[in-house]
Coordinates of C-alpha atoms and ligand atoms in Angstrom, one line a residue:
X1 CA 0.0 0.0 0.0
X2 CA 2.7 2.5 -1.0
X3 CA 0.4 4.9 -2.8
X4 CA -1.3 5.9 0.4
X5 CA -0.4 8.2 3.3
X6 CA 0.3 5.8 6.1
X7 CA -2.1 7.5 8.5
X8 CA -3.5 4.1 9.5
X9 CA -1.6 1.1 10.8
X10 CA -3.5 -1.6 8.9
X11 CA -4.0 -5.3 9.7
X12 CA -2.8 -7.6 6.9
X13 CA -6.4 -8.5 6.0
X14 CA -8.6 -7.2 3.2
X15 CA -12.3 -7.7 3.8
X16 CA -14.1 -8.3 0.5
X17 CA -17.6 -9.4 1.5
X18 CA -19.9 -9.0 4.4
X19 CA -23.2 -10.6 5.4
X20 CA -24.9 -9.7 8.7
X21 CA -22.2 -10.1 11.4
X22 CA -19.9 -12.1 9.2
X23 CA -17.1 -10.8 6.9
X24 CA -14.9 -12.7 4.5
X25 CA -11.3 -11.8 3.5
X26 CA -9.5 -12.0 0.2
X27 CA -8.3 -15.5 1.0
X28 CA -11.8 -16.8 1.9
X29 CA -11.3 -16.7 5.7
X30 CA -14.5 -15.9 7.6
X31 CA -14.7 -13.7 10.7
X32 CA -17.3 -12.5 13.2
X33 CA -17.1 -8.7 12.8
X34 CA -17.4 -7.4 16.3
X35 CA -16.0 -4.0 15.2
X36 CA -18.9 -3.0 12.9
X37 CA -16.4 -1.0 11.0
X38 CA -15.8 1.1 14.2
X39 CA -19.4 1.3 15.3
X40 CA -20.9 1.8 11.8
X41 CA -22.6 -1.3 10.3
X42 CA -24.9 -1.6 13.3
X43 CA -27.7 -3.2 11.2
X44 CA -25.4 -5.8 9.7
X45 CA -23.3 -6.0 6.5
X46 CA -25.4 -6.0 3.4
X47 CA -28.7 -5.4 5.2
X48 CA -31.3 -6.3 2.6
X49 CA -33.8 -3.5 3.5
X50 CA -31.2 -0.8 3.5
X51 CA -29.7 -2.2 0.3
X52 CA -33.1 -2.1 -1.5
X53 CA -33.6 1.5 -0.4
X54 CA -30.2 2.6 -1.6
X55 CA -30.5 0.8 -4.9
X56 CA -33.9 2.5 -5.4
X57 CA -32.3 5.8 -4.7
X58 CA -29.4 5.1 -7.0
X59 CA -31.9 4.4 -9.8
X60 CA -33.7 7.8 -9.1
X61 CA -31.1 10.4 -8.4
X62 CA -27.7 10.4 -6.7
X63 CA -27.0 14.1 -6.0
X64 CA -29.0 17.3 -6.1
X65 CA -27.0 19.7 -3.8
X66 CA -28.6 21.6 -0.9
X67 CA -30.0 24.3 -3.2
X68 CA -33.1 22.2 -3.8
X69 CA -35.8 21.0 -1.5
X70 CA -35.3 17.5 0.0
X71 CA -38.3 15.6 1.5
X72 CA -35.8 12.8 2.2
X73 CA -33.8 15.2 4.6
X74 CA -37.1 16.2 6.2
X75 CA -38.1 12.6 6.6
X76 CA -34.8 11.6 8.2
X77 CA -34.8 14.7 10.4
X78 CA -38.3 13.7 11.7
X79 CA -37.2 10.2 12.3
X80 CA -34.2 11.4 14.3
X81 CA -36.3 13.7 16.4
X82 CA -40.0 12.6 16.1
X83 CA -41.3 15.3 18.5
X84 CA -39.6 18.1 16.4
X85 CA -37.9 19.7 19.5
X86 CA -34.5 19.8 17.7
X87 CA -33.7 21.0 14.2
X88 CA -31.2 19.0 12.1
X89 CA -28.2 19.9 10.0
X90 CA -26.8 17.1 7.8
X91 CA -23.0 16.6 7.4
X92 CA -20.9 13.8 6.0
X93 CA -19.0 12.6 9.1
X94 CA -18.7 12.8 12.9
X95 CA -16.0 15.4 12.9
X96 CA -18.1 17.6 10.5
X97 CA -21.1 17.2 12.8
X98 CA -19.0 18.3 15.8
X99 CA -17.6 21.2 13.8
X100 CA -21.1 22.3 13.1
X101 CA -22.0 22.0 16.8
X102 CA -19.0 24.1 17.9
X103 CA -19.8 26.8 15.3
X104 CA -23.4 26.9 16.2
X105 CA -22.6 27.2 20.0
X106 CA -20.3 30.1 19.4
X107 CA -22.7 31.9 17.1
X108 CA -25.7 31.3 19.4
X109 CA -24.0 32.4 22.6
X110 CA -21.7 35.0 21.3
X111 CA -19.0 33.5 23.5
X112 CA -15.7 31.8 22.6
X113 CA -15.1 29.2 25.3
X114 CA -15.4 25.5 24.6
X115 CA -14.9 23.0 27.4
X116 CA -14.1 19.4 26.7
X117 CA -12.7 16.5 28.7
X118 CA -9.5 14.5 29.0
X119 CA -9.3 11.3 26.9
X120 CA -12.3 12.4 24.8
X121 CA -12.3 11.9 21.0
X122 CA -14.3 14.3 18.8
X123 CA -12.6 14.0 15.4
X124 CA -9.7 15.2 13.3
X125 CA -10.7 18.6 11.9
X126 CA -9.3 21.6 13.7
X127 CA -12.2 22.4 16.0
X128 CA -13.0 18.7 16.8
X129 CA -9.3 18.0 17.2
X130 CA -8.8 21.0 19.6
X131 CA -11.7 19.7 21.6
X132 CA -10.2 16.2 21.7
X133 CA -8.6 15.5 25.1
X134 CA -5.7 13.4 23.8
X135 CA -2.4 15.0 23.2
X136 CA -1.4 12.2 20.7
X137 CA -4.2 13.4 18.4
X138 CA -3.4 17.1 18.7
X139 CA 0.4 17.2 18.7
X140 CA 2.4 18.4 15.7
X141 CA -0.3 20.5 14.0
X142 CA 0.8 24.0 15.2
X143 CA -1.5 26.3 17.1
X144 CA -4.9 24.9 17.8
X145 CA -8.0 27.0 18.3
X146 CA -8.0 29.4 21.1
X147 CA -10.4 29.4 24.2
X148 CA -10.6 25.6 24.4
X149 CA -10.2 24.2 27.9
X150 CA -9.9 20.5 28.9
X151 CA -11.2 19.3 32.2
X152 CA -11.0 16.0 34.0
X153 CA -13.7 13.5 33.0
X154 CA -15.9 12.2 35.8
X155 CA -14.4 14.8 38.2
X156 CA -16.9 17.2 39.5
X157 CA -14.6 19.1 41.8
X158 CA -13.7 22.0 39.6
X159 CA -16.7 22.5 37.4
X160 CA -17.4 26.1 38.6
X161 CA -13.9 27.1 37.4
X162 CA -14.1 25.2 34.2
X163 CA -17.6 26.2 33.0
X164 CA -18.1 30.0 33.3
X165 CA -20.0 32.9 31.8
X166 CA -17.4 32.8 29.0
X167 CA -18.2 29.3 28.0
X168 CA -20.1 28.8 24.8
X169 CA -20.4 25.1 25.1
X170 CA -19.4 22.0 26.9
X171 CA -18.9 18.9 24.7
X172 CA -18.7 15.4 26.1
X173 CA -19.3 11.7 25.3
X174 CA -21.6 9.7 27.5
X175 CA -19.3 6.7 27.1
X176 CA -15.8 7.6 25.8
X177 CA -15.3 5.2 23.0
X178 CA -11.8 5.8 21.7
X179 CA -10.8 6.8 25.2
X180 CA -11.3 3.2 26.5
X181 CA -15.1 2.5 26.7
X182 CA -15.2 4.7 29.8
X183 CA -18.7 5.6 30.9
X184 CA -19.6 8.9 32.5
X185 CA -21.0 8.8 36.0
X186 CA -24.6 10.0 36.0
X187 CA -24.1 12.3 38.9
X188 CA -21.2 14.0 37.2
X189 CA -23.2 14.4 33.9
X190 CA -26.0 16.0 35.8
X191 CA -23.5 18.3 37.6
X192 CA -21.9 19.3 34.3
X193 CA -25.4 20.0 32.8
X194 CA -26.4 22.0 35.9
X195 CA -23.2 24.2 35.7
X196 CA -23.8 24.7 32.0
X197 CA -27.3 25.8 32.6
X198 CA -26.3 28.1 35.4
X199 CA -23.8 29.9 33.2
X200 CA -25.7 29.9 30.0
X201 CA -23.3 27.5 28.3
X202 CA -24.8 25.0 25.8
X203 CA -24.4 21.2 26.4
X204 CA -23.2 19.3 23.3
X205 CA -23.5 15.5 23.6
X206 CA -21.3 13.7 21.1
X207 CA -23.3 10.6 20.3
X208 CA -21.3 9.7 17.3
X209 CA -20.2 6.4 18.7
X210 CA -22.9 5.9 21.4
X211 CA -25.9 6.9 19.4
X212 CA -28.4 5.2 17.0
X213 CA -29.1 2.4 19.5
X214 CA -25.5 1.3 20.4
X215 CA -26.1 1.4 24.2
X216 CA -29.7 0.1 24.1
X217 CA -31.3 3.6 23.9
X218 CA -31.6 5.6 20.7
X219 CA -29.1 8.1 22.3
X220 CA -27.0 7.1 25.2
X221 CA -27.8 10.3 27.2
X222 CA -31.4 8.9 27.5
X223 CA -30.1 6.5 30.2
X224 CA -30.2 9.7 32.4
X225 CA -32.4 12.8 32.7
X226 CA -29.9 14.9 30.7
X227 CA -31.4 17.4 28.2
X228 CA -28.6 18.3 25.7
X229 CA -28.9 21.5 23.7
X230 CA -27.0 19.9 20.8
X231 CA -26.6 16.2 19.9
X232 CA -24.1 15.0 17.2
X233 CA -24.4 11.6 15.4
X234 CA -22.7 9.9 12.5
X235 CA -21.2 6.4 12.2
X236 CA -24.2 4.0 12.4
X237 CA -26.7 6.5 10.9
X238 CA -25.9 5.4 7.4
X239 CA -24.9 1.8 8.2
X240 CA -21.7 2.4 6.2
X241 CA -22.8 5.2 3.9
X242 CA -21.2 8.5 5.0
X243 CA -23.6 10.8 6.9
X244 CA -23.4 12.8 10.1
X245 CA -26.0 15.1 11.7
X246 CA -26.0 17.9 14.2
X247 CA -29.3 18.2 16.1
X248 CA -29.8 21.5 17.9
X249 CA -32.7 22.7 20.1
X250 CA -35.3 24.6 18.1
X251 CA -34.4 27.8 20.0
X252 CA -31.0 27.7 18.2
X253 CA -32.4 27.7 14.7
X254 CA -32.0 31.5 14.2
X255 CA -28.3 31.3 14.8
X256 CA -27.8 28.9 11.8
X257 CA -29.6 30.9 9.2
X258 CA -29.0 31.2 5.4
X259 CA -25.3 31.1 4.5
X260 CA -24.0 30.5 8.0
X261 CA -22.9 26.9 7.4
X262 CA -23.0 24.4 4.6
X263 CA -21.6 21.4 2.8
X264 CA -21.8 20.2 -0.9
X265 CA -22.5 16.6 0.0
X266 CA -24.1 16.9 3.4
X267 CA -27.4 15.0 3.6
X268 CA -26.9 13.5 0.1
X269 CA -29.8 11.4 -1.1
X270 CA -27.9 8.1 -1.3
X271 CA -26.7 8.2 2.3
X272 CA -30.0 9.5 3.5
X273 CA -31.9 6.7 1.8
X274 CA -29.9 4.4 4.0
X275 CA -30.4 6.5 7.1
X276 CA -34.1 6.5 6.6
X277 CA -34.3 2.7 6.8
X278 CA -31.7 2.6 9.6
X279 CA -34.1 4.7 11.7
X280 CA -37.1 2.6 10.7
X281 CA -35.3 -0.5 11.9
X282 CA -34.2 1.2 15.1
X283 CA -37.8 2.2 15.9
X284 CA -39.2 -1.2 15.3
X285 CA -41.1 -2.3 18.5
X286 CA -38.8 -4.2 20.9
X287 CA -35.6 -3.5 18.9
X288 CA -33.9 -1.4 21.5
X289 CA -35.0 -3.7 24.3
X290 CA -33.4 -6.5 22.4
X291 CA -30.1 -4.6 22.1
X292 CA -30.2 -4.1 25.9
X293 CA -31.0 -7.7 26.5
X294 CA -28.2 -8.9 24.2
X295 CA -25.8 -6.5 25.8
X296 CA -26.7 -7.7 29.3
X297 CA -26.3 -11.3 28.2
X298 CA -22.9 -10.6 26.6
X299 CA -21.7 -8.7 29.6
X300 CA -22.7 -11.4 32.0
X301 CA -21.0 -14.0 29.9
X302 CA -17.8 -11.9 29.8
X303 CA -18.0 -11.4 33.5
X304 CA -18.4 -15.1 34.1
X305 CA -15.9 -16.4 31.6
X306 CA -13.2 -13.7 31.2
X307 CA -13.3 -11.3 34.1
X308 CA -11.8 -14.0 36.3
X309 CA -8.6 -14.0 34.3
X310 CA -5.6 -12.5 36.1
X311 CA -4.9 -10.5 33.0
X312 CA -8.3 -8.7 33.1
X313 CA -9.0 -5.7 35.2
X314 CA -12.7 -5.2 34.5
X315 CA -15.4 -5.4 32.0
X316 CA -17.5 -2.3 31.4
X317 CA -19.8 -0.5 29.0
X318 CA -23.5 -0.4 28.2
X319 CA -25.7 -2.2 25.7
X320 CA -23.6 -3.5 22.8
X321 CA -20.7 -1.1 23.5
X322 CA -18.4 -3.2 25.7
X323 CA -14.8 -3.0 26.9
X324 CA -12.6 -5.6 28.5
X325 CA -10.0 -3.7 30.3
X326 CA -6.8 -5.7 30.3
X327 CA -3.8 -5.1 32.7
X328 CA -1.4 -4.5 29.8
X329 CA -1.6 -3.4 26.1
X330 CA -3.1 -6.1 23.9
X331 CA -1.9 -5.7 20.3
X332 CA -0.8 -9.4 20.0
X333 CA -4.1 -10.6 21.3
X334 CA -6.0 -8.7 18.7
X335 CA -4.1 -10.5 16.0
X336 CA -4.6 -13.8 17.7
X337 CA -8.3 -13.2 18.0
X338 CA -8.3 -12.4 14.3
X339 CA -6.6 -15.7 13.6
X340 CA -9.4 -17.4 15.6
X341 CA -12.0 -15.6 13.5
X342 CA -13.0 -12.7 15.7
X343 CA -12.5 -9.0 14.8
X344 CA -12.5 -6.6 17.7
X345 CA -11.0 -3.1 18.4
X346 CA -8.6 -1.7 20.9
X347 CA -9.2 1.6 22.8
X348 CA -7.7 3.6 25.6
X349 CA -4.6 5.7 26.1
X350 CA -2.3 2.6 26.3
X351 CA -4.5 0.4 24.1
X352 CA -5.3 -1.8 27.1
X353 CA -9.0 -2.1 26.3
X354 CA -10.6 -4.7 24.0
X355 CA -13.4 -2.6 22.5
X356 CA -16.4 -4.7 21.3
X357 CA -19.0 -3.2 19.0
X358 CA -20.9 -6.0 17.3
X359 CA -23.8 -5.2 14.9
X360 CA -26.9 -4.5 17.0
X361 CA -28.4 -7.4 14.9
X362 CA -25.9 -9.9 16.3
X363 CA -27.5 -13.2 17.4
X364 CA -27.1 -14.9 20.8
X365 CA -25.3 -17.7 19.1
X366 CA -22.8 -15.3 17.6
X367 CA -22.2 -13.7 21.0
X368 CA -21.6 -17.2 22.4
X369 CA -19.1 -17.9 19.7
X370 CA -17.3 -14.6 20.3
X371 CA -17.2 -15.2 24.1
X372 CA -15.6 -18.7 23.5
X373 CA -12.9 -17.2 21.2
X374 CA -12.2 -14.3 23.7
X375 CA -12.0 -16.8 26.6
X376 CA -9.7 -19.1 24.7
X377 CA -7.4 -16.3 23.5
X378 CA -7.3 -13.8 26.3
X379 CA -6.9 -16.4 29.0
X380 CA -4.2 -18.4 27.2
X381 CA -2.0 -15.9 25.3
X382 CA 0.8 -14.4 27.3
X383 CA 0.4 -10.7 27.9
X384 CA 3.0 -8.4 26.5
X385 CA 4.2 -10.9 23.8
Ligands
PLP401 C1 -17.2 10.1 19.9 C2 -16.7 10.4 18.5 N1 -16.8 11.6 18.0 C3 -16.3 11.9 16.8 C4 -15.7 11.0 16.0 C5 -15.2 11.4 14.6 O1 -16.0 10.8 13.6 P1 -15.5 10.7 12.1 O2 -14.4 9.8 12.1 O3 -16.7 10.3 11.3 O4 -15.1 12.1 11.7 C6 -15.6 9.7 16.4 C7 -14.9 8.7 15.6 O5 -14.5 7.7 16.1 C8 -16.1 9.4 17.7 O6 -16.0 8.1 18.2

């Protein structure tokens, strides 16, 4: 792969076909895909209903630009927020959705300050990168945006110093995904929301990894009584077709008027034809309860079979966003798991967390198979090899 910038360290596997939870590589080896393309193919590879809608859209029109009406955008916006309490701006990715959120917050409040948290991940564009609380993501790119402050996640002790009358917005993840499948404590979330409200700062919840059903709720903040001003989503919204969205409370609509922001491809018909069916599938009666039930089952199996290992610190997460926190970095184990037919991710500052994001459509039988491979590999391979 000499023609590409080596921005990714790639595994020596090329995936050429996907069906449901299963993917097949160029040599015909089959794997259980418990990465979902980093939390994207939540409704399974090659989902037939999504495929039919996309093929239909391809046969109608591929691109129109945002200079023309789009009933498809209206339709997906309504499905994202059925009660109409938020307006939607469509982007192409998570970073773009966050970029829109940060711009909207500054415009609506007339303030500059942005507060984010250590170990967070919000994307690679300048605004999203400046908000990202990981030096390894930010280093080497010169001056970042001014007036961004980074606080300690799950630490309520200094919130009054952190979030002030100069703060336009606070941005946070309900479970830090790249940061190590690290859930926020509800009391801390509510304290942050309270301080934001007291000071007139907007609360941006980055649901790019946690949203669209991943944790057993449509949005992960719905596990608490939080009421974000802005929500960002991407990843699973298109089940693999690129789309992101920024959802802002209706009171913010005036601040994002004509000409204030835009994107050539944002909300393109092909991606939105997928998003429309994704949201239909998500809203099917019992679907989210089933995600929660499968997550509980998976977590209990991990706790029973894997947490007992001396190499394992803990198992954490919510719904089908799970992390096995190991005592040491786990690169070799990830390769070993691949050889046994299971694809998972790493996460955390020192890559000590096995991050597990299966499709939400995963079967109990596939969960059992994954647990057996994880048990076999994580308990037998020597750490640090
Ligand atoms: C929480 C969160 N925010 C933002 C992003 C950036 O999304 P994208 O890669 O689509 O720009 C990611 C991607 O991993 C993410 O997990």
